[in-house]
Amino acid sequence: MDINYELYKVFYYVASSLSFSEASKQLYISQSAVSQSIKALEKKLDQVLFIRSTKKVQLTPEGEILLRHVEPAMNLIKRGENQLLESASTGGQIRIGASDTICRYFLVPYLERFHRSFPSSHIKVTNQTSIKCVDLLENGQVDLIFINYPNNYINQLSTVKKIKTFRDVFVANDSFSHLKGKKLSYQELLDQPILMLDRKSTTSEFLHSLFQQHQLDLVPEIELSSNDLLIDLAKIGLGIAFIPDYCLSRDPEGLFIVETKEELPKRQLLIAYNDRIPMSRSVQAFLDYF
């Protein structure tokens, strides 16, 4: 099927904004031209891609399927344009996906080193959970992602490199001083108020799976989206926080590690990238740090 690229481009902008008028502004063409292009694409594909009403525009199921394929292609084209621009200048761009925790407690020294070595290069960091970072990579929105592993969402399209091994720990303040010197079983931990990341994180999946392996159902006292907040709440005695051990490297004051009878399994930090796509000089230079 021979369909003009411009039709897919118009479709992408309408689907991304869910607005014909917004797409016309971004494409610098009239709203009528946008509408005609969408009609032409729908006719060629023999599918309705949008549900139109006076108040809003929605994708049909067929439109959502098409967007899942068109979006990565558009991002690849943008990436190619950026690399061509980079080759004509001394700068460049590196796009990184990582969680807040990984950025703060692991990546900052590497970002500083890269900035000193390549001061004219642009660094763009997108903060998402390790799960959502995989989507960013698959859609071509970032060049590299730093994620926790195990991670059931990483696929075979990605090349992965293990860069750090760590353990998770339970930490508490002196409100739980009666637990010092003791080793708690997972069953005994269920009697304590557990503070942990929410279900949309690999850390949460890891801990719930660990308890399920012992036929235990973990019901946390508080679930949050930030390890820093978990540490803050543990410091004021609201519960026992479950965090990666490297989060204690900055300010462990006022907290102690609650020991467990069963040794917690090790986890890894990974870099993942798509080696089927050519890397810019900036991306390769950053990757070489690890």
Coordinates of C-alpha atoms in Angstrom, one line a residue:
M1 CA 0.0 0.0 0.0
D2 CA 1.5 3.3 -1.1
I3 CA 0.5 6.1 1.3
N4 CA 2.2 9.5 1.4
Y5 CA 4.3 10.0 4.6
E6 CA 2.7 13.4 5.1
L7 CA -0.7 11.7 5.8
Y8 CA 0.9 9.7 8.6
K9 CA 2.6 12.9 9.9
V10 CA -0.8 14.7 10.0
F11 CA -2.4 11.7 11.7
Y12 CA 0.4 11.6 14.3
Y13 CA -0.1 15.3 15.3
V14 CA -3.9 14.9 15.5
A15 CA -3.6 11.7 17.5
S16 CA -1.0 13.2 19.9
S17 CA -3.0 16.3 20.6
L18 CA -6.5 15.0 20.0
S19 CA -7.3 18.3 18.3
F20 CA -7.5 19.2 14.6
S21 CA -6.9 22.9 15.4
E22 CA -3.8 22.2 17.6
A23 CA -2.4 19.9 14.9
S24 CA -2.9 22.6 12.2
K25 CA -0.9 25.1 14.4
Q26 CA 1.9 22.6 14.9
L27 CA 2.1 21.7 11.2
Y28 CA 1.6 25.3 10.0
I29 CA -1.3 24.3 7.7
S30 CA -5.0 25.1 7.7
Q31 CA -7.5 23.1 9.8
S32 CA -9.3 22.2 6.6
A33 CA -6.1 20.7 5.2
V34 CA -5.7 18.6 8.3
S35 CA -9.2 17.3 8.0
Q36 CA -8.8 16.5 4.4
S37 CA -5.6 14.6 5.1
I38 CA -7.2 12.5 7.8
K39 CA -10.1 11.7 5.5
A40 CA -7.7 10.7 2.7
L41 CA -5.8 8.4 5.1
E42 CA -9.0 6.8 6.4
K43 CA -10.1 6.2 2.8
K44 CA -6.8 4.6 1.8
L45 CA -6.8 2.4 4.9
D46 CA -10.6 1.8 4.7
Q47 CA -10.7 2.4 8.5
V48 CA -12.2 5.1 10.7
L49 CA -9.4 6.5 12.8
F50 CA -11.1 9.2 14.8
I51 CA -14.5 9.7 16.5
R52 CA -15.3 13.4 15.9
S53 CA -17.7 15.5 17.9
T54 CA -18.3 19.2 18.5
K55 CA -16.4 19.1 21.8
K56 CA -13.6 16.6 21.4
V57 CA -11.7 14.1 19.2
Q58 CA -11.1 10.5 20.2
L59 CA -9.1 7.7 18.6
T60 CA -11.0 4.6 17.5
P61 CA -9.5 1.2 18.4
E62 CA -8.1 1.1 14.9
G63 CA -6.6 4.6 15.4
E64 CA -4.9 3.5 18.6
I65 CA -3.4 0.5 16.9
L66 CA -2.0 2.7 14.1
L67 CA -0.6 5.3 16.6
R68 CA 1.3 2.6 18.4
H69 CA 3.2 2.0 15.1
V70 CA 3.4 5.5 13.8
E71 CA 4.7 7.1 17.1
P72 CA 8.0 5.2 17.3
A73 CA 8.5 5.8 13.5
M74 CA 8.1 9.6 14.0
N75 CA 10.4 9.6 17.0
L76 CA 13.0 7.7 15.0
I77 CA 12.8 10.4 12.2
K78 CA 13.2 13.1 14.8
R79 CA 16.2 11.3 16.3
G80 CA 17.8 11.0 12.9
E81 CA 17.3 14.8 12.3
N82 CA 18.8 15.6 15.7
Q83 CA 21.9 13.4 14.9
L84 CA 22.4 15.1 11.6
L85 CA 22.2 18.5 13.3
E86 CA 24.7 17.3 15.9
S87 CA 27.2 16.2 13.3
A88 CA 27.2 19.7 11.9
S89 CA 28.0 21.2 15.3
T90 CA 30.2 20.7 18.4
G91 CA 27.3 20.0 20.6
G92 CA 24.8 17.2 20.6
Q93 CA 22.0 15.7 22.7
I94 CA 21.6 12.8 25.0
R95 CA 18.1 11.7 26.2
I96 CA 18.0 9.6 29.3
G97 CA 15.1 7.9 31.0
A98 CA 15.4 7.0 34.7
S99 CA 13.5 7.1 38.0
D100 CA 13.8 10.0 40.5
T101 CA 15.7 7.6 42.8
I102 CA 18.2 6.4 40.3
C103 CA 18.8 10.0 39.1
R104 CA 19.4 11.4 42.5
Y105 CA 21.4 8.6 44.2
F106 CA 23.3 7.1 41.2
L107 CA 23.3 9.2 38.0
V108 CA 24.2 12.7 39.3
P109 CA 28.0 12.2 39.4
Y110 CA 28.0 10.7 35.9
L111 CA 25.9 13.6 34.6
E112 CA 28.3 16.1 36.2
R113 CA 31.3 14.3 34.6
F114 CA 29.6 14.3 31.2
H115 CA 28.7 18.0 31.4
R116 CA 32.3 18.9 32.3
S117 CA 33.7 16.9 29.4
F118 CA 31.0 18.0 26.9
P119 CA 29.7 21.4 28.1
S120 CA 28.0 22.2 24.7
S121 CA 26.0 18.9 24.7
H122 CA 22.4 19.1 25.8
I123 CA 21.2 16.6 28.4
K124 CA 17.6 15.8 28.7
V125 CA 16.5 13.5 31.5
T126 CA 12.9 12.2 31.7
N127 CA 11.9 10.9 35.1
Q128 CA 9.6 7.9 35.1
T129 CA 9.4 4.6 36.9
S130 CA 11.5 1.8 35.6
I131 CA 8.4 0.3 34.1
K132 CA 7.5 3.4 32.2
C133 CA 11.1 4.0 31.1
V134 CA 10.8 0.8 29.0
D135 CA 8.0 2.4 27.1
L136 CA 10.0 5.5 26.5
L137 CA 12.8 3.4 25.0
E138 CA 10.5 1.3 22.9
N139 CA 8.8 4.5 21.5
G140 CA 12.2 6.1 20.6
Q141 CA 11.7 9.0 23.1
V142 CA 15.0 8.4 24.9
D143 CA 18.4 7.0 23.9
L144 CA 19.2 5.2 27.2
I145 CA 17.3 4.1 30.2
F146 CA 18.5 3.2 33.7
I147 CA 16.2 0.7 35.3
N148 CA 16.0 -1.7 38.2
Y149 CA 16.1 -5.4 37.5
P150 CA 14.3 -7.8 37.7
N151 CA 12.0 -6.0 35.3
N152 CA 9.4 -8.0 33.4
Y153 CA 8.8 -5.3 30.9
I154 CA 12.1 -5.1 29.2
N155 CA 12.0 -6.9 25.8
Q156 CA 14.4 -8.5 23.3
L157 CA 14.7 -5.3 21.3
S158 CA 16.8 -3.8 24.0
T159 CA 20.4 -4.4 24.8
V160 CA 21.1 -4.4 28.5
K161 CA 24.2 -3.9 30.6
K162 CA 24.4 -4.5 34.3
I163 CA 26.2 -1.7 36.0
K164 CA 25.5 -2.0 39.8
T165 CA 24.4 -4.7 42.2
F166 CA 22.4 -3.6 45.3
R167 CA 20.1 -4.9 48.0
D168 CA 16.9 -3.5 49.4
V169 CA 16.7 -2.9 53.1
F170 CA 14.0 -2.2 55.7
V171 CA 14.8 1.0 57.7
A172 CA 13.2 2.6 60.8
N173 CA 13.8 5.3 63.4
D174 CA 14.2 4.9 67.1
S175 CA 10.4 4.5 67.5
F176 CA 11.1 0.9 66.6
S177 CA 14.2 0.5 68.7
H178 CA 12.8 -2.6 70.2
L179 CA 13.6 -4.3 66.9
K180 CA 17.3 -3.5 67.0
G181 CA 19.4 -6.6 67.3
K182 CA 16.6 -8.8 66.2
K183 CA 16.1 -10.6 62.9
L184 CA 12.5 -10.6 61.7
S185 CA 10.9 -13.2 59.5
Y186 CA 8.6 -12.1 56.7
Q187 CA 5.7 -13.2 58.8
E188 CA 6.8 -11.0 61.7
L189 CA 7.3 -8.1 59.3
L190 CA 3.6 -8.3 58.5
D191 CA 2.9 -7.1 62.1
Q192 CA 4.8 -3.9 61.4
P193 CA 3.6 -0.8 59.4
I194 CA 5.4 -1.2 56.1
L195 CA 6.1 1.9 54.0
M196 CA 6.8 1.1 50.3
L197 CA 6.6 2.3 46.7
D198 CA 3.3 1.9 45.0
R199 CA 2.3 -0.9 42.7
K200 CA 3.4 0.9 39.5
S201 CA 7.1 0.2 40.4
T202 CA 9.4 -2.7 39.9
T203 CA 10.4 -2.4 43.6
S204 CA 6.8 -3.0 44.7
E205 CA 6.5 -5.9 42.3
F206 CA 9.7 -7.4 43.7
L207 CA 8.6 -7.1 47.4
H208 CA 5.1 -8.4 46.8
S209 CA 6.5 -11.4 44.8
L210 CA 9.0 -12.1 47.6
F211 CA 6.2 -12.3 50.2
Q212 CA 4.0 -14.4 47.9
Q213 CA 6.8 -16.9 47.5
H214 CA 6.4 -17.5 51.3
Q215 CA 2.6 -17.7 50.9
L216 CA 2.2 -14.3 52.6
D217 CA 0.0 -11.4 51.5
L218 CA 1.7 -8.1 52.1
V219 CA -0.6 -5.1 52.9
P220 CA 1.5 -2.0 53.3
E221 CA 0.6 0.8 55.7
I222 CA 1.5 3.5 53.1
E223 CA 2.3 3.4 49.4
L224 CA 4.1 6.4 47.8
S225 CA 5.8 7.1 44.5
S226 CA 9.0 8.5 46.0
N227 CA 11.8 6.8 48.0
D228 CA 12.7 10.2 49.4
L229 CA 9.3 10.5 50.9
L230 CA 9.5 7.0 52.3
I231 CA 12.7 7.9 54.0
D232 CA 11.2 11.1 55.4
L233 CA 8.2 9.2 56.8
A234 CA 10.4 6.6 58.3
K235 CA 12.5 9.3 60.0
I236 CA 9.3 10.6 61.8
G237 CA 8.3 7.1 62.9
L238 CA 5.3 6.4 60.7
G239 CA 6.6 3.0 59.8
I240 CA 9.4 0.8 58.4
A241 CA 10.4 1.8 54.9
F242 CA 11.5 -0.6 52.2
I243 CA 14.2 1.1 50.0
P244 CA 17.3 0.3 48.0
D245 CA 20.4 0.4 50.1
Y246 CA 22.1 3.0 48.0
C247 CA 19.5 5.5 49.1
L248 CA 21.2 5.5 52.5
S249 CA 24.4 6.9 51.1
R250 CA 23.5 10.5 51.6
D251 CA 21.6 11.0 54.8
P252 CA 21.1 7.8 56.9
E253 CA 21.1 9.8 60.1
G254 CA 18.2 8.8 62.5
L255 CA 17.6 5.5 60.8
F256 CA 18.7 1.9 61.4
I257 CA 18.4 -1.2 59.3
V258 CA 15.8 -3.7 60.4
E259 CA 17.4 -7.1 59.9
T260 CA 15.6 -10.0 58.4
K261 CA 16.0 -13.8 59.0
E262 CA 15.8 -14.5 55.3
E263 CA 18.4 -12.7 53.2
L264 CA 16.9 -10.4 50.7
P265 CA 17.9 -11.2 47.1
K266 CA 20.2 -8.9 45.3
R267 CA 18.9 -6.7 42.5
Q268 CA 20.7 -4.9 39.7
L269 CA 20.8 -1.5 38.0
L270 CA 20.8 -1.8 34.2
I271 CA 21.4 0.4 31.3
A272 CA 19.1 -0.5 28.3
Y273 CA 19.3 0.8 24.8
N274 CA 18.4 -0.2 21.2
D275 CA 21.7 -1.2 19.5
R276 CA 19.8 -1.5 16.2
I277 CA 19.6 2.3 16.0
P278 CA 22.9 4.2 15.4
M279 CA 24.1 6.1 18.4
S280 CA 25.2 9.7 18.4
R281 CA 28.7 10.6 19.6
S282 CA 27.3 12.1 22.8
V283 CA 25.3 8.9 23.6
Q284 CA 28.2 6.7 23.0
A285 CA 30.5 8.8 25.1
F286 CA 28.1 8.6 28.0
L287 CA 27.6 4.9 27.6
D288 CA 31.4 4.4 27.7
Y289 CA 31.4 5.6 31.4
F290 CA 29.8 2.3 32.4

